CSV table of C-alpha atoms in Angstrom, one decimal:
chain,number,residue,atom,x,y,z
B,18,UNK,CA,40.7,49.0,48.7
B,19,UNK,CA,40.2,45.4,49.7
B,20,UNK,CA,40.6,42.8,46.9
B,21,UNK,CA,37.7,40.3,46.2
B,22,UNK,CA,38.3,36.8,47.6
B,23,UNK,CA,37.0,33.7,45.6
B,24,UNK,CA,36.1,30.3,46.9
B,25,UNK,CA,37.7,27.2,45.3
B,26,UNK,CA,34.2,26.3,43.9
B,27,UNK,CA,33.9,29.7,42.3
B,28,UNK,CA,37.3,29.4,40.7
B,29,UNK,CA,36.6,25.9,39.3
B,30,UNK,CA,33.2,27.0,38.0
B,31,UNK,CA,34.7,30.1,36.4
B,32,UNK,CA,37.4,28.1,34.6
B,33,UNK,CA,34.8,25.5,33.5
B,34,UNK,CA,32.6,28.2,32.1
B,35,UNK,CA,35.5,29.6,30.1
B,36,UNK,CA,36.3,26.1,28.7
B,37,UNK,CA,32.7,25.6,27.7
B,38,UNK,CA,32.6,28.9,25.8
B,39,UNK,CA,35.6,27.9,23.7
B,40,UNK,CA,34.2,26.6,20.4
B,41,UNK,CA,37.4,24.6,19.7
B,42,UNK,CA,36.9,22.5,22.8
B,43,UNK,CA,33.1,21.8,22.3
B,44,UNK,CA,33.6,19.4,19.4
B,45,UNK,CA,37.2,18.2,19.2
B,46,UNK,CA,39.1,15.1,17.9
B,47,UNK,CA,41.9,13.8,20.1
B,48,UNK,CA,44.4,11.1,19.2
B,49,UNK,CA,46.3,9.0,21.8
B,50,UNK,CA,46.9,5.7,23.5
B,51,UNK,CA,44.6,4.2,26.2
B,52,UNK,CA,45.9,3.5,29.7
B,53,UNK,CA,44.3,2.8,33.1
B,54,UNK,CA,41.1,1.7,31.4
B,55,UNK,CA,38.3,0.9,33.9
B,56,UNK,CA,34.7,0.1,33.3
B,57,UNK,CA,32.5,0.7,36.4
B,58,UNK,CA,29.2,-1.2,37.4
B,59,UNK,CA,27.0,1.8,36.4
B,60,UNK,CA,28.3,1.4,32.8
B,61,UNK,CA,30.6,4.5,32.6
B,62,UNK,CA,34.2,4.0,31.4
B,63,UNK,CA,37.1,6.0,32.9
B,64,UNK,CA,40.6,6.0,31.4
B,65,UNK,CA,43.7,8.1,30.5
B,66,UNK,CA,44.6,9.2,27.0
B,67,UNK,CA,48.4,9.7,26.5
B,68,UNK,CA,51.1,10.3,24.0
B,69,UNK,CA,54.9,10.3,24.3
B,70,UNK,CA,55.0,13.5,26.3
B,71,UNK,CA,51.8,14.0,28.3
B,72,UNK,CA,48.3,12.7,29.2
B,73,UNK,CA,44.7,13.7,29.8
B,74,UNK,CA,41.9,12.1,31.9
B,75,UNK,CA,38.9,10.9,29.9
B,76,UNK,CA,35.5,9.5,30.5
B,77,UNK,CA,32.9,7.9,28.3
B,78,UNK,CA,29.4,7.7,29.7
B,79,UNK,CA,27.1,4.7,29.3
B,80,UNK,CA,24.7,6.3,26.8
B,81,UNK,CA,27.4,7.2,24.3
B,82,UNK,CA,29.2,3.9,24.9
B,83,UNK,CA,26.0,2.0,24.0
B,84,UNK,CA,25.2,4.1,20.9
B,85,UNK,CA,28.6,4.7,19.3
B,86,UNK,CA,31.3,2.3,20.6
B,87,UNK,CA,31.7,-0.6,18.1
B,88,UNK,CA,34.7,-2.4,19.8
B,89,UNK,CA,36.1,-3.2,23.2
B,90,UNK,CA,38.8,-0.7,24.2
B,91,UNK,CA,42.0,-2.1,25.9
B,92,UNK,CA,45.1,-0.6,27.5
B,93,UNK,CA,47.7,0.2,24.9
B,94,UNK,CA,45.2,0.6,22.0
B,95,UNK,CA,45.6,3.7,19.9
B,96,UNK,CA,42.4,5.5,19.3
B,97,UNK,CA,40.8,8.8,18.0
B,98,UNK,CA,38.1,10.3,20.3
B,99,UNK,CA,35.5,12.8,19.4
B,100,UNK,CA,34.2,14.8,22.4
B,101,UNK,CA,34.5,18.0,24.5
B,102,UNK,CA,36.9,19.2,27.2
B,103,UNK,CA,35.5,20.6,30.5
B,104,UNK,CA,36.5,20.9,34.1
B,105,UNK,CA,35.3,18.4,36.7
B,106,UNK,CA,34.4,20.9,39.5
B,107,UNK,CA,34.7,18.4,42.4
B,108,UNK,CA,38.5,18.0,42.0
B,109,UNK,CA,39.4,20.9,39.7
B,110,UNK,CA,40.8,18.7,37.0
B,111,UNK,CA,39.9,19.2,33.3
B,112,UNK,CA,39.1,16.0,31.3
B,113,UNK,CA,38.0,14.8,28.0
B,114,UNK,CA,34.3,13.7,27.7
B,115,UNK,CA,34.2,11.2,24.9
B,116,UNK,CA,31.2,11.0,22.5
B,117,UNK,CA,32.6,8.5,20.0
B,118,UNK,CA,35.8,6.4,19.8
B,119,UNK,CA,37.4,4.8,16.8
B,120,UNK,CA,40.6,2.8,16.3
B,121,UNK,CA,43.5,4.9,15.0
B,122,UNK,CA,44.2,4.0,11.4
B,123,UNK,CA,40.5,4.0,10.3
B,124,UNK,CA,39.9,7.1,12.4
B,125,UNK,CA,40.7,9.5,9.5
B,126,UNK,CA,38.4,7.5,7.3
B,127,UNK,CA,35.6,7.8,9.8
B,128,UNK,CA,36.1,11.5,10.2
B,129,UNK,CA,36.0,12.0,6.4
B,130,UNK,CA,33.0,9.7,6.2
B,131,UNK,CA,31.0,11.8,8.8
B,132,UNK,CA,32.0,15.1,7.2
B,133,UNK,CA,31.0,14.0,3.7
B,134,UNK,CA,27.8,12.4,5.0
B,135,UNK,CA,26.7,15.7,6.7
B,136,UNK,CA,27.6,17.7,3.6
B,137,UNK,CA,25.6,15.5,1.2
B,138,UNK,CA,22.7,15.3,3.7
B,139,UNK,CA,22.6,19.1,3.9
B,140,UNK,CA,22.5,19.3,0.1
B,141,UNK,CA,19.5,16.9,0.0
B,142,UNK,CA,21.2,14.1,-1.8
B,143,UNK,CA,19.7,11.5,0.6
B,144,UNK,CA,16.2,13.0,0.5
B,145,UNK,CA,13.3,10.5,0.0
B,146,UNK,CA,11.8,12.8,-2.6
B,147,UNK,CA,14.5,11.7,-5.0
B,148,UNK,CA,14.0,8.0,-4.5
B,149,UNK,CA,12.7,6.1,-7.6
B,150,UNK,CA,10.4,3.1,-7.5
B,151,UNK,CA,11.9,-0.3,-8.3
B,152,UNK,CA,10.0,-2.0,-11.3
B,153,UNK,CA,8.1,-5.1,-10.4
B,154,UNK,CA,8.7,-7.0,-13.6
B,155,UNK,CA,12.1,-6.0,-15.0
B,156,UNK,CA,13.3,-7.2,-18.4
B,157,UNK,CA,17.0,-6.2,-18.0
B,158,UNK,CA,19.0,-5.8,-14.8
B,159,UNK,CA,22.6,-4.5,-14.5
B,160,UNK,CA,25.1,-5.4,-11.8
B,161,UNK,CA,28.1,-3.2,-11.0
B,162,UNK,CA,30.5,-5.3,-9.0
B,163,UNK,CA,33.7,-7.4,-9.3
B,164,UNK,CA,33.4,-10.1,-12.0
B,165,UNK,CA,34.8,-12.7,-9.5
B,166,UNK,CA,33.7,-13.4,-6.0
B,167,UNK,CA,30.7,-14.6,-4.1
B,168,UNK,CA,28.6,-11.4,-4.6
B,169,UNK,CA,28.2,-11.7,-8.4
B,170,UNK,CA,27.6,-15.5,-8.1
B,171,UNK,CA,24.9,-14.9,-5.5
B,172,UNK,CA,23.1,-12.3,-7.6
B,173,UNK,CA,23.1,-14.3,-10.8
B,174,UNK,CA,22.0,-17.5,-9.0
B,175,UNK,CA,19.2,-15.8,-7.2
B,176,UNK,CA,17.9,-14.0,-10.3
B,177,UNK,CA,18.0,-17.1,-12.5
B,178,UNK,CA,16.2,-19.1,-9.8
B,179,UNK,CA,13.5,-16.6,-9.1
B,180,UNK,CA,13.0,-14.9,-12.5
B,181,UNK,CA,14.9,-16.7,-15.3
B,182,UNK,CA,13.3,-14.6,-18.1
B,183,UNK,CA,15.2,-11.5,-17.0
B,184,UNK,CA,18.5,-10.6,-18.8
B,185,UNK,CA,21.6,-9.8,-16.6
B,186,UNK,CA,24.3,-7.3,-17.7
B,187,UNK,CA,27.5,-7.4,-15.7
B,188,UNK,CA,29.6,-4.2,-15.4
B,189,UNK,CA,32.8,-5.5,-14.0
B,190,UNK,CA,34.8,-3.1,-11.7
B,191,UNK,CA,37.3,-3.0,-8.8
B,192,UNK,CA,35.5,-2.8,-5.5
B,193,UNK,CA,38.4,-1.8,-3.2
B,194,UNK,CA,41.6,0.1,-3.6
B,195,UNK,CA,42.7,3.4,-4.9
B,196,UNK,CA,41.3,3.0,-8.4
B,197,UNK,CA,38.0,1.4,-7.3
B,198,UNK,CA,35.9,4.7,-6.9
B,199,UNK,CA,36.8,5.9,-10.5
B,200,UNK,CA,35.9,2.5,-12.0
B,201,UNK,CA,32.6,2.2,-10.1
B,202,UNK,CA,31.6,5.7,-11.2
B,203,UNK,CA,32.5,5.0,-14.8
B,204,UNK,CA,30.5,1.7,-14.9
B,205,UNK,CA,27.4,3.3,-13.3
B,206,UNK,CA,27.6,6.0,-16.0
B,207,UNK,CA,28.1,3.4,-18.7
B,208,UNK,CA,25.1,1.4,-17.5
B,209,UNK,CA,22.8,4.3,-18.3
B,210,UNK,CA,23.1,3.5,-22.1
B,211,UNK,CA,21.8,-0.1,-21.8
B,212,UNK,CA,18.0,0.6,-21.4
B,213,UNK,CA,18.1,-1.2,-18.0
B,214,UNK,CA,15.1,-1.5,-15.6
B,215,UNK,CA,17.2,-1.8,-12.4
B,216,UNK,CA,20.8,-1.4,-11.4
B,217,UNK,CA,22.4,-3.3,-8.5
B,218,UNK,CA,25.6,-1.7,-7.1
B,219,UNK,CA,27.6,-3.6,-4.4
B,220,UNK,CA,30.1,-6.1,-3.2
B,221,UNK,CA,30.6,-8.8,-0.5
B,222,UNK,CA,31.6,-8.1,3.1
B,223,UNK,CA,34.8,-6.6,4.4
B,224,UNK,CA,36.4,-4.1,6.8
B,225,UNK,CA,35.6,-0.4,6.9
B,226,UNK,CA,38.6,0.3,4.7
B,227,UNK,CA,37.6,-2.4,2.2
B,228,UNK,CA,34.2,-0.8,1.8
B,229,UNK,CA,35.5,2.7,1.7
B,230,UNK,CA,35.3,2.9,-2.2
B,231,UNK,CA,31.4,3.1,-1.7
B,232,UNK,CA,31.9,6.2,0.5
B,233,UNK,CA,33.4,8.2,-2.4
B,234,UNK,CA,31.6,11.4,-3.3
B,235,UNK,CA,31.8,10.8,-7.1
B,236,UNK,CA,30.2,7.4,-6.7
B,237,UNK,CA,27.4,8.8,-4.5
B,238,UNK,CA,26.7,11.7,-6.9
B,239,UNK,CA,26.7,9.3,-9.9
B,240,UNK,CA,24.0,7.2,-8.2
B,241,UNK,CA,22.0,10.3,-7.4
B,242,UNK,CA,22.1,11.3,-11.1
B,243,UNK,CA,21.2,7.8,-12.3
B,244,UNK,CA,18.0,7.6,-14.4
B,245,UNK,CA,17.9,3.9,-13.5
B,246,UNK,CA,16.5,2.8,-10.1
B,247,UNK,CA,19.5,1.7,-8.0
B,248,UNK,CA,19.6,-1.1,-5.3
B,249,UNK,CA,22.7,-1.0,-3.0
B,250,UNK,CA,24.2,-4.2,-1.7
B,251,UNK,CA,27.4,-3.4,0.1
B,252,UNK,CA,28.9,-5.8,2.6
B,253,UNK,CA,26.8,-7.5,5.3
B,254,UNK,CA,23.6,-6.4,7.1
B,255,UNK,CA,25.5,-4.4,9.7
B,256,UNK,CA,27.6,-2.5,7.2
B,257,UNK,CA,26.5,1.0,6.1
B,258,UNK,CA,28.1,3.1,3.4
B,259,UNK,CA,27.1,6.5,1.8
B,260,UNK,CA,25.9,4.5,-1.3
B,261,UNK,CA,23.2,2.9,1.0
B,262,UNK,CA,21.8,6.4,1.8
B,263,UNK,CA,21.6,7.7,-1.8
B,264,UNK,CA,20.3,4.4,-3.4
B,265,UNK,CA,16.6,4.0,-4.0
B,266,UNK,CA,16.6,0.8,-1.9
B,267,UNK,CA,19.3,-0.5,0.5
B,268,UNK,CA,19.6,-4.3,0.6
B,269,UNK,CA,21.5,-6.0,3.5
B,270,UNK,CA,23.3,-8.4,1.2
B,271,UNK,CA,23.8,-9.0,-2.6
B,272,UNK,CA,21.4,-12.0,-2.4
B,273,UNK,CA,18.8,-9.8,-0.8
B,274,UNK,CA,19.3,-7.2,-3.5
B,275,UNK,CA,18.6,-9.8,-6.2
B,276,UNK,CA,15.4,-10.8,-4.3
B,277,UNK,CA,14.3,-7.1,-4.2
B,278,UNK,CA,15.0,-6.7,-7.9
B,279,UNK,CA,12.9,-9.5,-9.3
B,280,UNK,CA,9.7,-11.3,-8.4
B,281,UNK,CA,9.2,-15.0,-7.9
B,282,UNK,CA,8.1,-16.4,-11.4
B,283,UNK,CA,6.2,-19.3,-9.9
B,284,UNK,CA,4.1,-17.0,-7.8
B,285,UNK,CA,3.2,-14.9,-10.9
B,286,UNK,CA,2.3,-18.0,-12.8
B,287,UNK,CA,0.1,-19.2,-10.0
B,288,UNK,CA,-1.7,-15.8,-9.8
B,289,UNK,CA,-2.2,-15.8,-13.6
B,290,UNK,CA,-3.7,-19.3,-13.5
B,291,UNK,CA,-6.0,-18.3,-10.7
B,292,UNK,CA,-7.1,-15.2,-12.7
B,293,UNK,CA,-7.7,-17.3,-15.8
B,294,UNK,CA,-9.7,-19.8,-13.9
B,295,UNK,CA,-11.8,-17.1,-12.3
B,296,UNK,CA,-12.4,-15.4,-15.7
B,297,UNK,CA,-13.4,-18.6,-17.4
B,298,UNK,CA,-15.9,-19.4,-14.6
B,299,UNK,CA,-17.3,-15.9,-14.8
B,300,UNK,CA,-17.8,-16.1,-18.6
B,301,UNK,CA,-19.5,-19.5,-18.3
B,302,UNK,CA,-21.8,-18.2,-15.5
B,303,UNK,CA,-22.7,-15.1,-17.6
B,304,UNK,CA,-23.5,-17.2,-20.6
B,305,UNK,CA,-25.7,-19.6,-18.6
B,306,UNK,CA,-27.5,-16.7,-17.0
B,307,UNK,CA,-28.2,-15.0,-20.4
B,308,UNK,CA,-29.2,-18.3,-22.0
B,309,UNK,CA,-31.7,-18.9,-19.1
B,310,UNK,CA,-33.2,-15.4,-19.6
B,311,UNK,CA,-33.5,-15.9,-23.3
B,312,UNK,CA,-35.2,-19.3,-22.9
B,313,UNK,CA,-37.6,-17.8,-20.4
B,314,UNK,CA,-38.5,-14.9,-22.8
B,315,UNK,CA,-39.0,-17.3,-25.7
B,316,UNK,CA,-41.4,-19.5,-23.6
B,317,UNK,CA,-43.6,-16.6,-22.7
B,318,UNK,CA,-47.2,-16.6,-24.0
B,319,UNK,CA,-47.0,-13.1,-25.3
B,320,UNK,CA,-43.9,-13.9,-27.3
B,321,UNK,CA,-45.7,-16.8,-28.9
B,322,UNK,CA,-49.0,-15.0,-29.5
B,323,UNK,CA,-48.3,-11.2,-29.7
B,324,UNK,CA,-51.9,-10.4,-30.7
B,325,UNK,CA,-53.0,-11.3,-27.2
B,326,UNK,CA,-51.3,-8.0,-26.0
B,327,UNK,CA,-53.6,-6.0,-28.3
B,328,UNK,CA,-56.7,-7.9,-27.3
B,329,UNK,CA,-56.0,-7.4,-23.5
B,330,UNK,CA,-55.2,-3.7,-24.0
B,331,UNK,CA,-58.4,-3.2,-26.0
B,332,UNK,CA,-60.5,-4.9,-23.3
B,333,UNK,CA,-58.9,-2.7,-20.7
B,334,UNK,CA,-59.6,0.4,-22.8
B,335,UNK,CA,-63.3,-0.5,-23.1
B,336,UNK,CA,-63.5,-0.9,-19.3
B,337,UNK,CA,-61.9,2.5,-18.8
B,338,UNK,CA,-64.3,4.2,-21.2
B,339,UNK,CA,-67.3,2.6,-19.5
B,340,UNK,CA,-66.0,3.7,-16.0
B,341,UNK,CA,-65.3,7.2,-17.3
B,342,UNK,CA,-68.8,7.5,-18.7
B,343,UNK,CA,-70.4,6.2,-15.5
B,344,UNK,CA,-68.3,8.5,-13.3
B,345,UNK,CA,-68.9,11.6,-15.3
B,346,UNK,CA,-72.7,11.1,-15.2
B,347,UNK,CA,-72.5,10.3,-11.5
B,348,UNK,CA,-70.5,13.5,-10.8
B,349,UNK,CA,-72.9,15.7,-12.8
B,350,UNK,CA,-75.9,14.2,-11.0
B,351,UNK,CA,-74.3,14.8,-7.5
B,352,UNK,CA,-73.3,18.4,-8.4
B,353,UNK,CA,-76.9,19.1,-9.6
B,354,UNK,CA,-78.3,17.8,-6.3
B,355,UNK,CA,-75.8,19.9,-4.3
B,356,UNK,CA,-76.7,23.0,-6.3
B,357,UNK,CA,-80.4,22.5,-5.6
B,358,UNK,CA,-79.7,22.1,-1.9
B,359,UNK,CA,-77.6,25.3,-1.9
B,360,UNK,CA,-80.4,27.2,-3.6
B,361,UNK,CA,-82.9,26.2,-1.0
B,362,UNK,CA,-80.6,26.4,2.0
B,363,UNK,CA,-81.2,28.9,4.8
B,364,UNK,CA,-77.6,30.3,4.6
B,365,UNK,CA,-78.1,31.1,0.9
B,366,UNK,CA,-81.4,32.9,1.6
B,367,UNK,CA,-80.0,34.6,4.8
B,368,UNK,CA,-76.2,34.9,4.8
B,369,UNK,CA,-76.2,36.7,8.1
B,370,UNK,CA,-76.7,33.4,9.9
B,371,UNK,CA,-73.4,32.1,8.4
B,372,UNK,CA,-71.5,35.1,9.9
B,373,UNK,CA,-73.1,34.6,13.3
B,374,UNK,CA,-72.3,30.9,13.4
B,375,UNK,CA,-68.7,31.5,12.4
B,376,UNK,CA,-68.3,34.3,15.0
B,377,UNK,CA,-69.6,32.0,17.7
B,378,UNK,CA,-67.1,29.3,16.5
B,379,UNK,CA,-64.3,31.8,16.7
B,380,UNK,CA,-65.1,32.8,20.2
B,381,UNK,CA,-65.1,29.1,21.2
B,382,UNK,CA,-61.7,28.5,19.6
B,383,UNK,CA,-60.2,31.6,21.3
B,384,UNK,CA,-61.4,30.5,24.7
B,385,UNK,CA,-60.0,27.0,24.1
B,386,UNK,CA,-56.6,28.4,23.0
B,387,UNK,CA,-56.3,30.6,26.1
B,388,UNK,CA,-57.1,27.7,28.3
B,389,UNK,CA,-54.6,25.4,26.6
B,390,UNK,CA,-51.8,28.0,26.7
B,391,UNK,CA,-52.3,28.6,30.4
B,392,UNK,CA,-52.3,24.8,31.0
B,393,UNK,CA,-49.0,24.5,29.0
B,394,UNK,CA,-47.3,27.3,31.0
B,395,UNK,CA,-48.4,25.6,34.2
B,396,UNK,CA,-47.1,22.2,33.1
B,397,UNK,CA,-43.7,23.5,31.9
B,398,UNK,CA,-43.3,25.5,35.1
B,399,UNK,CA,-43.8,22.3,37.1
B,400,UNK,CA,-41.3,20.4,34.9
B,401,UNK,CA,-38.7,23.2,35.3
B,402,UNK,CA,-39.0,22.9,39.1
B,403,UNK,CA,-38.6,19.1,38.9
B,404,UNK,CA,-35.5,19.5,36.8
B,405,UNK,CA,-33.9,22.1,39.1
B,406,UNK,CA,-34.6,19.8,42.1
B,407,UNK,CA,-33.4,16.6,40.3
B,408,UNK,CA,-30.1,14.9,41.5
B,409,UNK,CA,-28.6,15.0,38.0
B,410,UNK,CA,-29.0,18.8,37.9
B,411,UNK,CA,-27.5,19.2,41.3
B,412,UNK,CA,-24.8,16.6,40.7
B,413,UNK,CA,-24.0,16.3,36.9
B,414,UNK,CA,-20.9,14.1,37.8
B,415,UNK,CA,-23.3,11.2,38.4
B,416,UNK,CA,-24.5,11.3,34.8
B,417,UNK,CA,-20.9,11.3,33.6
B,418,UNK,CA,-20.1,8.2,35.7
B,419,UNK,CA,-23.2,6.4,34.3
B,420,UNK,CA,-22.0,7.2,30.7
B,421,UNK,CA,-18.5,6.0,31.6
B,422,UNK,CA,-19.8,2.6,32.8
B,423,UNK,CA,-21.7,2.2,29.6
B,424,UNK,CA,-18.6,3.1,27.6
B,425,UNK,CA,-16.5,0.5,29.5
B,426,UNK,CA,-19.1,-2.1,28.7
B,427,UNK,CA,-19.0,-1.2,25.0
B,428,UNK,CA,-15.2,-1.3,25.0
B,429,UNK,CA,-15.2,-4.8,26.6
B,430,UNK,CA,-17.7,-6.0,24.0
B,431,UNK,CA,-15.6,-4.5,21.2
B,432,UNK,CA,-12.4,-6.3,22.5
B,433,UNK,CA,-14.3,-9.6,22.7
B,434,UNK,CA,-15.6,-9.2,19.1
B,435,UNK,CA,-12.1,-8.3,17.7
B,436,UNK,CA,-10.5,-11.3,19.4
B,437,UNK,CA,-13.2,-13.6,18.0
B,438,UNK,CA,-12.7,-12.1,14.4
B,439,UNK,CA,-8.9,-12.6,14.7
B,440,UNK,CA,-9.4,-16.2,15.8
B,441,UNK,CA,-11.7,-16.9,12.8
B,442,UNK,CA,-9.3,-15.3,10.4
B,443,UNK,CA,-6.4,-17.4,11.8
B,444,UNK,CA,-8.5,-20.6,11.2
B,445,UNK,CA,-9.2,-19.5,7.6
B,446,UNK,CA,-5.5,-18.8,7.0
B,447,UNK,CA,-4.6,-22.2,8.5
B,448,UNK,CA,-7.1,-23.9,6.1
B,449,UNK,CA,-5.7,-22.0,3.2
B,450,UNK,CA,-2.1,-23.0,4.0
B,451,UNK,CA,-3.1,-26.6,4.2
B,452,UNK,CA,-5.1,-26.6,0.9
B,453,UNK,CA,-3.9,-29.0,-1.8
B,454,UNK,CA,-3.8,-26.2,-4.4
B,455,UNK,CA,-1.4,-24.1,-2.4
B,456,UNK,CA,0.8,-27.2,-1.6
B,457,UNK,CA,0.9,-28.4,-5.2
B,458,UNK,CA,0.1,-25.5,-7.7
B,459,UNK,CA,1.4,-27.7,-10.6
B,460,UNK,CA,-1.9,-29.7,-10.2
B,461,UNK,CA,-3.8,-26.8,-12.0
B,462,UNK,CA,-1.3,-26.7,-14.8
B,463,UNK,CA,-1.5,-30.5,-15.3
B,464,UNK,CA,-5.3,-30.3,-15.5
B,465,UNK,CA,-5.1,-27.6,-18.1
B,466,UNK,CA,-2.6,-29.5,-20.2
B,467,UNK,CA,-4.9,-32.6,-20.2
B,468,UNK,CA,-7.9,-30.6,-21.3
B,469,UNK,CA,-5.8,-29.0,-24.0
B,470,UNK,CA,-4.7,-32.4,-25.3
B,471,UNK,CA,-8.4,-33.6,-25.4
B,472,UNK,CA,-9.4,-30.5,-27.4
B,473,UNK,CA,-6.6,-31.1,-29.9
B,474,UNK,CA,-7.7,-34.7,-30.4
B,475,UNK,CA,-11.3,-33.5,-31.1
B,476,UNK,CA,-10.1,-31.0,-33.6
B,477,UNK,CA,-8.0,-33.7,-35.4
B,478,UNK,CA,-11.1,-35.8,-35.8
B,479,UNK,CA,-12.9,-32.9,-37.6
B,480,UNK,CA,-9.9,-32.1,-39.8
B,481,UNK,CA,-11.0,-32.3,-43.5
B,482,UNK,CA,-7.5,-33.3,-44.6
B,483,UNK,CA,-8.0,-36.7,-42.9
B,484,UNK,CA,-10.8,-37.4,-45.4
B,485,UNK,CA,-8.5,-36.8,-48.3
B,486,UNK,CA,-5.9,-39.2,-46.8
B,487,UNK,CA,-8.5,-42.0,-46.8
B,488,UNK,CA,-8.8,-41.8,-50.6
B,489,UNK,CA,-11.6,-39.3,-51.0
B,490,UNK,CA,-11.2,-36.1,-53.1
B,491,UNK,CA,-12.7,-32.6,-53.0
B,492,UNK,CA,-14.1,-31.2,-56.4
B,493,UNK,CA,-14.6,-27.5,-57.0
B,494,UNK,CA,-16.0,-25.4,-59.8
B,495,UNK,CA,-15.0,-21.7,-59.6
B,496,UNK,CA,-13.8,-22.3,-56.0
B,497,UNK,CA,-17.2,-23.7,-55.0
B,498,UNK,CA,-17.4,-27.3,-53.6
B,499,UNK,CA,-19.5,-29.7,-55.7
B,500,UNK,CA,-21.7,-32.0,-53.6
B,501,UNK,CA,-24.1,-33.2,-56.4
B,502,UNK,CA,-23.8,-34.2,-60.2
B,503,UNK,CA,-26.6,-31.8,-60.9
B,504,UNK,CA,-24.3,-28.9,-60.0
B,505,UNK,CA,-22.0,-29.8,-63.0
B,506,UNK,CA,-22.8,-29.1,-66.7
B,507,UNK,CA,-20.9,-29.7,-69.9
B,508,UNK,CA,-17.9,-27.5,-70.5
B,509,UNK,CA,-17.2,-26.8,-66.7
B,510,UNK,CA,-13.6,-26.9,-65.6
B,511,UNK,CA,-13.2,-28.9,-62.4
B,512,UNK,CA,-10.4,-28.6,-59.8
B,513,UNK,CA,-10.0,-32.0,-58.1
B,514,UNK,CA,-8.0,-32.0,-54.8
B,515,UNK,CA,-6.2,-35.1,-53.6
B,516,UNK,CA,-4.2,-35.6,-50.4
B,517,UNK,CA,-0.9,-34.9,-52.2
B,518,UNK,CA,-1.9,-32.3,-54.9
B,519,UNK,CA,-4.6,-31.0,-57.3
B,520,UNK,CA,-5.5,-31.6,-61.0
B,521,UNK,CA,-7.6,-29.6,-63.5
B,522,UNK,CA,-10.1,-31.3,-65.9
B,523,UNK,CA,-13.0,-30.4,-68.1
B,524,UNK,CA,-16.5,-31.9,-68.3
B,525,UNK,CA,-17.4,-33.2,-71.9
């Protein structure tokens, strides 16, 4: 029996297939030192990964390099590579195909980070359905961070500048190191008892190891269970931690977190002033409109002389009665005349003539209907022949082309109109940006203060106490002001009020 002979290609493909079927080699982490590192013009990187005893060829393709490589690899650098091992059929060598590459030392942290991220994502901890809305106008804001450092200073400065009426509660904690996760978790839990509207959790920038406290599972779950909406502000804009995924909003920096948490008070005040101005104008306009309507009603002749309504209606009723009497007599007279005509008509004396005349009329209508129907059939038959012989019926594509040309014209007109509308709106926006009210919103406040001062001055003039200060008095009997000596009789008790007190006296 002759043994089967294999080609080299078949052997290499067979071994490659076996390696691909091994689940351990599909997604594997390999630690080693880089040597013979070369980057080729097409963007792929080829190198050797070695340790003290042996080595393996490796490649990282351009797509994975662009998406996942965060540093520049160099010879002698110790790294951890995630990838797969397969045979390169052209030379029969097996090699490591790298998907991601991290520097050794933080490699274990990255692995733990990815494993925990996938676990929490599978549980639904990061789902958008659990996100809470950040209040627009908070009264109390909590900040979980280190009590010293730039982060807390930036948050406090930004909140006081934008929204000084808001209270700030600081929950001081370590933000890096072995004890940091437990302290951060405890402070988030403690913050739930302070009736806060928003909670900011974060710190300033740092390395991946420095930020690792915000990748702790207990910290993530505590934020997930928080009743208070949470804004994360960990590191810089390019830094991402697991806290960023579970928080209700992720801010790129602590300063940005403070801006997300509170509105700009000056903008709110400007909007309130605008609304007050609009409401006052609307009220004044409504009052003027109703006053004009009332004046118009009062000036009407009917309002001044209501008897004229009765007189006009009475005259109209008399006219209607006269018309009704005349019409009824006229109708009775006409019907009598018709009745006499019918009694003396030929048809009434000989009804057979009516039947004969109607029969003749029916024959005429029948003949006319037959003629018209034959004519319609003939016309429709001719129209059908013209349609069947028409170029559109023979070539319906021509009708589609005509419609397509019309559609293109409509689209061109629509584009021109939209551009013209955009241009007009840009001009309006430019005018609004250059308006004096937008440049100097304090002008409206100053105007309102001046009007308020004028009103106070007018009220002071009408103040009855000023009359007392000039030496006059106010006299009352039984809490009723006396303006004439006739209102006083003997035996009345008078209460006389001066500017600095009252006295009681009796009339003799």
